[in-house]
Structure formats: C-alpha cells, structure tokens
XYZ file of C-alpha atoms in Angstrom:
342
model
C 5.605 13.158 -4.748
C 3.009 11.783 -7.386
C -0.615 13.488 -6.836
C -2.848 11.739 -8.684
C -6.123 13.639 -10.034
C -9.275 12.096 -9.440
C -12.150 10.818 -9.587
C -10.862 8.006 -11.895
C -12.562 6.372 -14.954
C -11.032 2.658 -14.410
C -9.760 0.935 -17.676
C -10.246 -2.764 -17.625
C -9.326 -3.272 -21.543
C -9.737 -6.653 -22.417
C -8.694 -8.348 -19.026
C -9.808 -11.794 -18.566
C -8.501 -12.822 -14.918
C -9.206 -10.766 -11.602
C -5.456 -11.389 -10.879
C -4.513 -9.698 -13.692
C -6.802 -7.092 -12.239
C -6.066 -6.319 -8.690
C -4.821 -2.578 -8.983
C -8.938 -1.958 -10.434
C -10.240 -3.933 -7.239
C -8.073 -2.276 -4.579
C -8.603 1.037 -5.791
C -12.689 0.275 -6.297
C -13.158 -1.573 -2.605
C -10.508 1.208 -0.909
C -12.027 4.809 -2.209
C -14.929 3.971 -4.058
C -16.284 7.477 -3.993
C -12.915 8.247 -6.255
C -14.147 6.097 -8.742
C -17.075 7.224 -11.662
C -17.009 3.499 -13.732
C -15.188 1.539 -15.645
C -13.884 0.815 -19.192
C -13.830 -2.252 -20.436
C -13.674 -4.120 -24.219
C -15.981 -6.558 -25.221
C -15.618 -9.614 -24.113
C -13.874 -8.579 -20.711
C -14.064 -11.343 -17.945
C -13.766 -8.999 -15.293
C -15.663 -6.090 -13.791
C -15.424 -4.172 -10.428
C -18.861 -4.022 -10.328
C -18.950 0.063 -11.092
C -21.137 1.590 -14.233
C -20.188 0.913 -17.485
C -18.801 3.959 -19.024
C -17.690 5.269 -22.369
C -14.641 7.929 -22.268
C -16.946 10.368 -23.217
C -19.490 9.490 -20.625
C -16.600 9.893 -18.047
C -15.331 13.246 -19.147
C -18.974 14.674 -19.404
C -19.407 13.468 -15.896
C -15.976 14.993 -14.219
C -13.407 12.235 -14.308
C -10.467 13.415 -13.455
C -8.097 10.679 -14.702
C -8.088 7.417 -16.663
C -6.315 5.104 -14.233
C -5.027 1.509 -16.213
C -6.480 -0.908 -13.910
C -4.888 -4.261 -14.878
C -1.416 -5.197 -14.719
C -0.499 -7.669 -17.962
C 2.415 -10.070 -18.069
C 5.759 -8.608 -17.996
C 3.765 -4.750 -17.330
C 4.443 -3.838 -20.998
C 1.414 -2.012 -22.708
C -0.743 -3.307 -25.347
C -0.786 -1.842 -28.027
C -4.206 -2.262 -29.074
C -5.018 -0.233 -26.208
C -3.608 2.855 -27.473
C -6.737 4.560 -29.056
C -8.434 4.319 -25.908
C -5.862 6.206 -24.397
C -5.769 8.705 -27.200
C -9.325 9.302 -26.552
C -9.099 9.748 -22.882
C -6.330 12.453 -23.370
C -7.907 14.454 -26.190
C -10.876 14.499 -23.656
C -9.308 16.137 -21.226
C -8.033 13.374 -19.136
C -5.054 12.344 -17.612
C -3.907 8.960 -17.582
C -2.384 6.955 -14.253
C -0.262 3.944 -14.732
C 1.319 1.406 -13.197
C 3.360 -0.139 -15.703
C 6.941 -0.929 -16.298
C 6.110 0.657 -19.869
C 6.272 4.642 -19.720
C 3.383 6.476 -20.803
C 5.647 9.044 -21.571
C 7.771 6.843 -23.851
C 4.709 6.413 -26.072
C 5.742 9.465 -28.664
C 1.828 9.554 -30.172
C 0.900 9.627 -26.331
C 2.954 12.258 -25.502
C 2.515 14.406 -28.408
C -1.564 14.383 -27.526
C -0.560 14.872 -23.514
C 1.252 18.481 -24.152
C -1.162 19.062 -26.694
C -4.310 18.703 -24.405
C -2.644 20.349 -21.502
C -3.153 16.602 -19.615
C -0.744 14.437 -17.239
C 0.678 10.415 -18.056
C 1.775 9.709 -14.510
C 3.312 6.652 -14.782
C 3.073 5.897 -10.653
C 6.182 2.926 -10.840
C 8.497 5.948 -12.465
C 7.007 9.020 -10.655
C 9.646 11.833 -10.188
C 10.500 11.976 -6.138
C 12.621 14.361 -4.263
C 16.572 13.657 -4.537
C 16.949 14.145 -0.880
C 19.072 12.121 1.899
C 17.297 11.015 4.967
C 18.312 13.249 8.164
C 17.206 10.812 10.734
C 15.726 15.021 12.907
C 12.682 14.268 14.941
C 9.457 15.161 12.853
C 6.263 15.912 14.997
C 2.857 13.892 14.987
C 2.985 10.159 15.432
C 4.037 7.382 12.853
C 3.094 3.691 12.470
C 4.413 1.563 9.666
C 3.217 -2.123 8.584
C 6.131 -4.435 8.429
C 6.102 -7.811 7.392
C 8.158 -11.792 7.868
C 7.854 -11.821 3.740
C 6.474 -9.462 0.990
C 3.021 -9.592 -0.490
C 0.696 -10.625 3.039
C -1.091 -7.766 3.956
C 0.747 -4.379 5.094
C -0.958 -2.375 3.008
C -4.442 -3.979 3.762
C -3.499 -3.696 6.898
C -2.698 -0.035 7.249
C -5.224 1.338 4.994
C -7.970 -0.536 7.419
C -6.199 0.854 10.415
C -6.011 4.201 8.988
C -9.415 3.740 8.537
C -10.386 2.538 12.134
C -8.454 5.198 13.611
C -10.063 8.036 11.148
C -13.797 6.112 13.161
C -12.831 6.657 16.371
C -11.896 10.372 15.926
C -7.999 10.263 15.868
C -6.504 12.220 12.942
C -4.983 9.888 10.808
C -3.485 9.552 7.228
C -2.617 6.636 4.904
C 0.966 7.279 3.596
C 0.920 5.439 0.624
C 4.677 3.570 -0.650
C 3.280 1.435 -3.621
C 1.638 2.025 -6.772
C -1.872 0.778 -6.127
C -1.265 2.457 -2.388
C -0.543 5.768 -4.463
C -3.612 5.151 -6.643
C -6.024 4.437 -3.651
C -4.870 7.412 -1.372
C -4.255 9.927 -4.601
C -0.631 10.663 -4.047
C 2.711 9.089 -2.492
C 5.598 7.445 -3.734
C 6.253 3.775 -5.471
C 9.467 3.766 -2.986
C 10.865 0.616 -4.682
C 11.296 2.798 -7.501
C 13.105 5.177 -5.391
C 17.584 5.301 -5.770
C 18.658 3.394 -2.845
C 20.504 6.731 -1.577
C 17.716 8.679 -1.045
C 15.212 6.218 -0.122
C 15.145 7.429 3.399
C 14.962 10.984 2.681
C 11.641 10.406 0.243
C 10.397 8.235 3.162
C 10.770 11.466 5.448
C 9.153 13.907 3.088
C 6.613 11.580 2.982
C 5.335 12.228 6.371
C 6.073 15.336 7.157
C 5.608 17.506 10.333
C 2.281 17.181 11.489
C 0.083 18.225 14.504
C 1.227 16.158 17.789
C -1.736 14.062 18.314
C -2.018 12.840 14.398
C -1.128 9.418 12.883
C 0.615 8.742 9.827
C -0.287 5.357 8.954
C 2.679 4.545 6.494
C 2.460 1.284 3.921
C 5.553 -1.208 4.438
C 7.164 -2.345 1.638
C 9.198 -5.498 1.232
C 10.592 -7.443 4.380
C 14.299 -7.550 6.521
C 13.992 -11.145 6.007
C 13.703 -10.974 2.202
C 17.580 -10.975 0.198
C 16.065 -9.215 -2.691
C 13.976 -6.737 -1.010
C 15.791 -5.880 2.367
C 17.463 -2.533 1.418
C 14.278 -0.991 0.359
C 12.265 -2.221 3.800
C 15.392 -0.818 5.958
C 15.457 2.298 4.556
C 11.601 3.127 4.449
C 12.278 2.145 8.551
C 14.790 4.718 9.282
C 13.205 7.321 7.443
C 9.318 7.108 8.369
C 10.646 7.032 12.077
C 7.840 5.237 13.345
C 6.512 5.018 16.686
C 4.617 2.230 16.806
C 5.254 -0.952 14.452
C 2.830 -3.609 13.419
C 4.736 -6.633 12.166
C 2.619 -8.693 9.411
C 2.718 -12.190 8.636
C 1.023 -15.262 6.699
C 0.258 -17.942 8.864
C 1.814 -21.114 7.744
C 4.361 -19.859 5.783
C 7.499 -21.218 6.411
C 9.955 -19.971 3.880
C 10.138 -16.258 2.361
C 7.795 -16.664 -1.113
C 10.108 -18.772 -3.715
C 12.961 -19.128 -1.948
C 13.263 -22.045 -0.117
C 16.525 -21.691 1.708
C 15.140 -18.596 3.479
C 12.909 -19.453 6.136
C 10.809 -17.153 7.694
C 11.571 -16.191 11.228
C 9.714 -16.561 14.533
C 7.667 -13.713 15.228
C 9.423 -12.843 18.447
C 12.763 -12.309 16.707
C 11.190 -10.386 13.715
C 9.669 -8.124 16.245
C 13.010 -7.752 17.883
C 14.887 -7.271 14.662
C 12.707 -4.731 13.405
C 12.702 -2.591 16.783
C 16.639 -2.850 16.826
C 16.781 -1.317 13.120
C 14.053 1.366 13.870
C 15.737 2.543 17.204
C 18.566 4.082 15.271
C 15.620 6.900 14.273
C 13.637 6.587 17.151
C 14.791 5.314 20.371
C 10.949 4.863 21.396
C 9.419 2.706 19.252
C 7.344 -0.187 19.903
C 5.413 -2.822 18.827
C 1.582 -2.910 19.341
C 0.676 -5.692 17.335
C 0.256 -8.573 15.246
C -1.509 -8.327 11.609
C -2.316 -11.847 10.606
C -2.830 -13.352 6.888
C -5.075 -16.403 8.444
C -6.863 -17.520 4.913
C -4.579 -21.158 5.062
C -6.365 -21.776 8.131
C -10.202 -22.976 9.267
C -11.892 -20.668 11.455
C -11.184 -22.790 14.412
C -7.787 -23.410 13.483
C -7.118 -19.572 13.568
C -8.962 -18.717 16.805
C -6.656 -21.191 18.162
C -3.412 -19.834 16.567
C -4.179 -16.279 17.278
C -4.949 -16.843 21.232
C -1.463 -18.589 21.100
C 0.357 -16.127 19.663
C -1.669 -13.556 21.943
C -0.410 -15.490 24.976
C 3.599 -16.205 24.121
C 3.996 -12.125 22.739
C 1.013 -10.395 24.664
C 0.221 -8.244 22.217
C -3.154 -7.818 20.343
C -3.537 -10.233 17.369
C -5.521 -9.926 14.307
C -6.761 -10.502 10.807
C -8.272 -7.563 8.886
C -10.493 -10.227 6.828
C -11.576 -12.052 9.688
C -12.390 -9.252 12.351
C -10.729 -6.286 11.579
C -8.403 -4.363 13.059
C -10.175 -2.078 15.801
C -7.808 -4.530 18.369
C -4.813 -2.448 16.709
C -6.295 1.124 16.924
C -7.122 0.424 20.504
C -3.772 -0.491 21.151
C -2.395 2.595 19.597
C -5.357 4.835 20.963
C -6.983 3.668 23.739
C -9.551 5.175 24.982
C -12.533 2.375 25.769
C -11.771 -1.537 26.552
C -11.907 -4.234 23.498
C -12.653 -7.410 23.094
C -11.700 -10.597 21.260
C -13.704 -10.330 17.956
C -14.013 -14.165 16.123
C-alpha cells in the first residue's frame, strides 16, 4: 500500500480549466490542513485558493511532497514541467502522481530521486501486495459506496460519511481505492490498477482487523452495471466484506455514461444485486441507504424525488451537496432521532 508523505506543496503548472484540475480541488476541500500552497506558472487559470508558493518556500516551510495536481489529456507529462520537478526533488521533496506517465520512467527524474534520498510515487502504478482474497471474517465494521454507474459520488460520499461518523464519536476511517482518494487520505490503493487476481486480496489488506466497534468507510470503485468496469467493482465487494452498503446514483440518468444500450437499473434491483454478490463474504450485509447525485434537478424537484424514493425502499435518502449525509451515519449508528434536512 502507497503512503503518501505530507503536507503537500500542490503543482498547478500551467492549467487553464478546473476540470483539468480536480485531483488539486479534492485534495484542497478534503484535508486542507495537508496542504502548505500551491505552484502554479504564469498565466495559470486556476487556483485552489491556497498561498502562492515557490519550491523553495515549500521546503523551508516542511512540505513533505510535491503532489501534481492536474490531470492533462491522455495523463502523459509535460515536458516543460520537468525543471519544476527537478527542483522539488533536489529540495528534498518527494513527488505524488497520478499519471499514466511514470515518474520513475523519467531517467533525469530518477537519477535526482536516488540521489536526494526522495520518493516518485506514481499513485495509478503504486506497488500493492500480490495476495488472493480469503473471503476469513476480519473484525471491526465495513461500509462500502457502490454505485448504478461510475463517476456520481462514492467517494464524496464516503469521505463525508467518514467524516460524519468521525463527529459523532464513532471510530471511523476512509479506505481510500482511487488515486485522488489515496492522495486525500495519504495512503491506499488505485485498485483499478490492481491484477484482476488479486484484487480481492489488496481489498482485504486494505481494511484490516480492527477494534469491534470501528468503521472502515471504504471508496467504491466502478459499478456491476458497467461492462467495462464490473470485474473491478465485484472484486473490491468480496474482499472489503462490508456490512453495510450504500448504493449511489445520479438522478436522471438513464443509461450507464456513454453507452447507450446499457441502461441503468432500478434502484431496488441494484440494491438486490449488490447484496446477492456481497453475501458470498458476508452473509449479513445490508443496505442502509441511498446517496443521491441530485444537481439535474431543482430543489423542489429533488425534495420530491427523494421522499419518493424514501417511501417505495424505506431507507434514508440523501445528497451530500444538498444536506449531507448525517441521515446515513444515523442509520449506521444510531444513537439520537434525525430528521429530514432540505
């Protein structure tokens, strides 16, 4: 398992759209405490809204790591943005990337790595245990985020209930499965970049034995609804062993993302699909709610789609933009009454 050193010095080269961007804004809006600024070139139409800061500047102050906040087309790296990297490593830092490009493929890069005594952790081509899933009964408690289609909230959904837990006094733990996941929590595993073999085994070593009354809050990846992405969704299910299941979905969509002649299914039967695959692992699990992607909808129209939803599953339904998620945490840990939250 990848851990990550922080705090991080955030480089935003010459990045010109916040899409482009989104690994620099989850990890700045998710632990900003880990983060001391941000590096950016002139002319950069982007900023996450933390100090400006030189390498030098970062270093001087403690940074830990310089973590490559933008993703460009096709993940390659620029190569204009070597010298910067040079600098951070000769400084003392090590460098965190997502890219499809290995840092560690960069000979110059490498070379001024070993000689600085510094890490490249490339987070998409981390090194992970070669270990086969067992399917033995771990202790503590598990929850993982599962979704109708890929890219519509699990991980927003489990780092905020991680979070709401962690506020009510319930020991809880983000388990992060995807590169940005593994940048915000400081370690875990890309686990699409995991061999299909041992992608339950890595999920298991992931979460670990742990006291009886703690949560690992485990990030989904992919959907069982998705052709492409299937394998990698069932076998982070059998081997986090969860206990409880939230099942994510985007409200009004109606096929899986770019493929047309996959619809998406009804929530009932993607609950009941999902609890049928996880019961070969754990007999007991069960799902306590509904995490809702609601931003197609007006705020009326979603008050009036989640109190239907509530009423044909009768389970606790939410958005984590519009509301947050304490609805969930109650229903995993309830120890007061809730209430609907607009």
């Amino acid at each position: 398992m990848l851990v990550l050193r922080k705090p991080y010095l955030i480089f935003l080269g010459d990045v010109s759209s916040a899409v482009d961007a989104k690994t620099a804004f989850g990890v700045a809006d998710w632990c900003p405490e880990d983060v001391l600024g941000e590096l950016a070139y002139p002319g950069a139409a982007v900023s996450t809204g933390k100090p400006a800061m030189s390498v030098a500047e970062a270093a001087a102050a403690g940074a830990g790591s310089l973590l490559i906040g933008i993703a460009p087309v096709g993940g390659k790296l620029p190569a204009h943005w070597l010298p910067s990297l040079l600098e951070a490593v000769r400084a003392g830092l090590d460098i965190v990337s997502g890219l499809h490009t290995r840092l560690s493929d960069i000979p110059e890069l490498a070379a001024a790595a070993q000689a600085a005594g510094v890490q490249l952790q490339d987070v998409r081509h981390g090194a992970w245990p070669r270990v086969t899933g067992t399917g033995r009964k771990r202790s503590g408690q598990r929850l993982l985020t599962v979704g109708t289609d890929c890219a519509l909230g699990k991980k927003y959904t489990a780092l905020a209930l991680a979070r709401a837990l962690q506020a009510r006094g319930v020991p809880a733990s983000f388990r992060a499965t995807g590169q940005t996941g593994v940048m915000i929590s400081g370690s875990g595993v890309a686990i699409d970049a995991v061999v299909s073999d041992f992608v339950a085994g890595v999920a298991e070593q992931l979460s670990p034995d742990n006291e009886a009354e703690h949560w690992d809050v485990i990030e989904g990846q992919g959907s069982l609804f998705h052709p492409a992405y299937a394998g990698v969704t069932l076998g982070l299910l059998h081997g986090s062993q969860p206990d409880a299941l939230v099942l994510c979905h985007h409200a009004g969509r109606q096929h899986i993302a770019s493929l047309p002649d996959f619809p998406t299914p009804p929530l009932a039967e993607a609950i009941e699909a999902y609890l049928r695959a996880a019961r070969l692992t754990n007999a007991a699990v069960r799902c306590v709610g509904i995490s809702i992607n609601s931003s197609a909808l007006s705020d009326a129209d979603w008050l009036a789609y989640r109190d239907r939803v509530e009423a044909e599953l009768g389970l606790p339904v939410v958005d984590p933009m519009r509301g947050g998620v304490e609805r969930l945490a109650q229903a995993i840990h309830p120890h007061k009454e809730y209430s609907h939250v607009a």
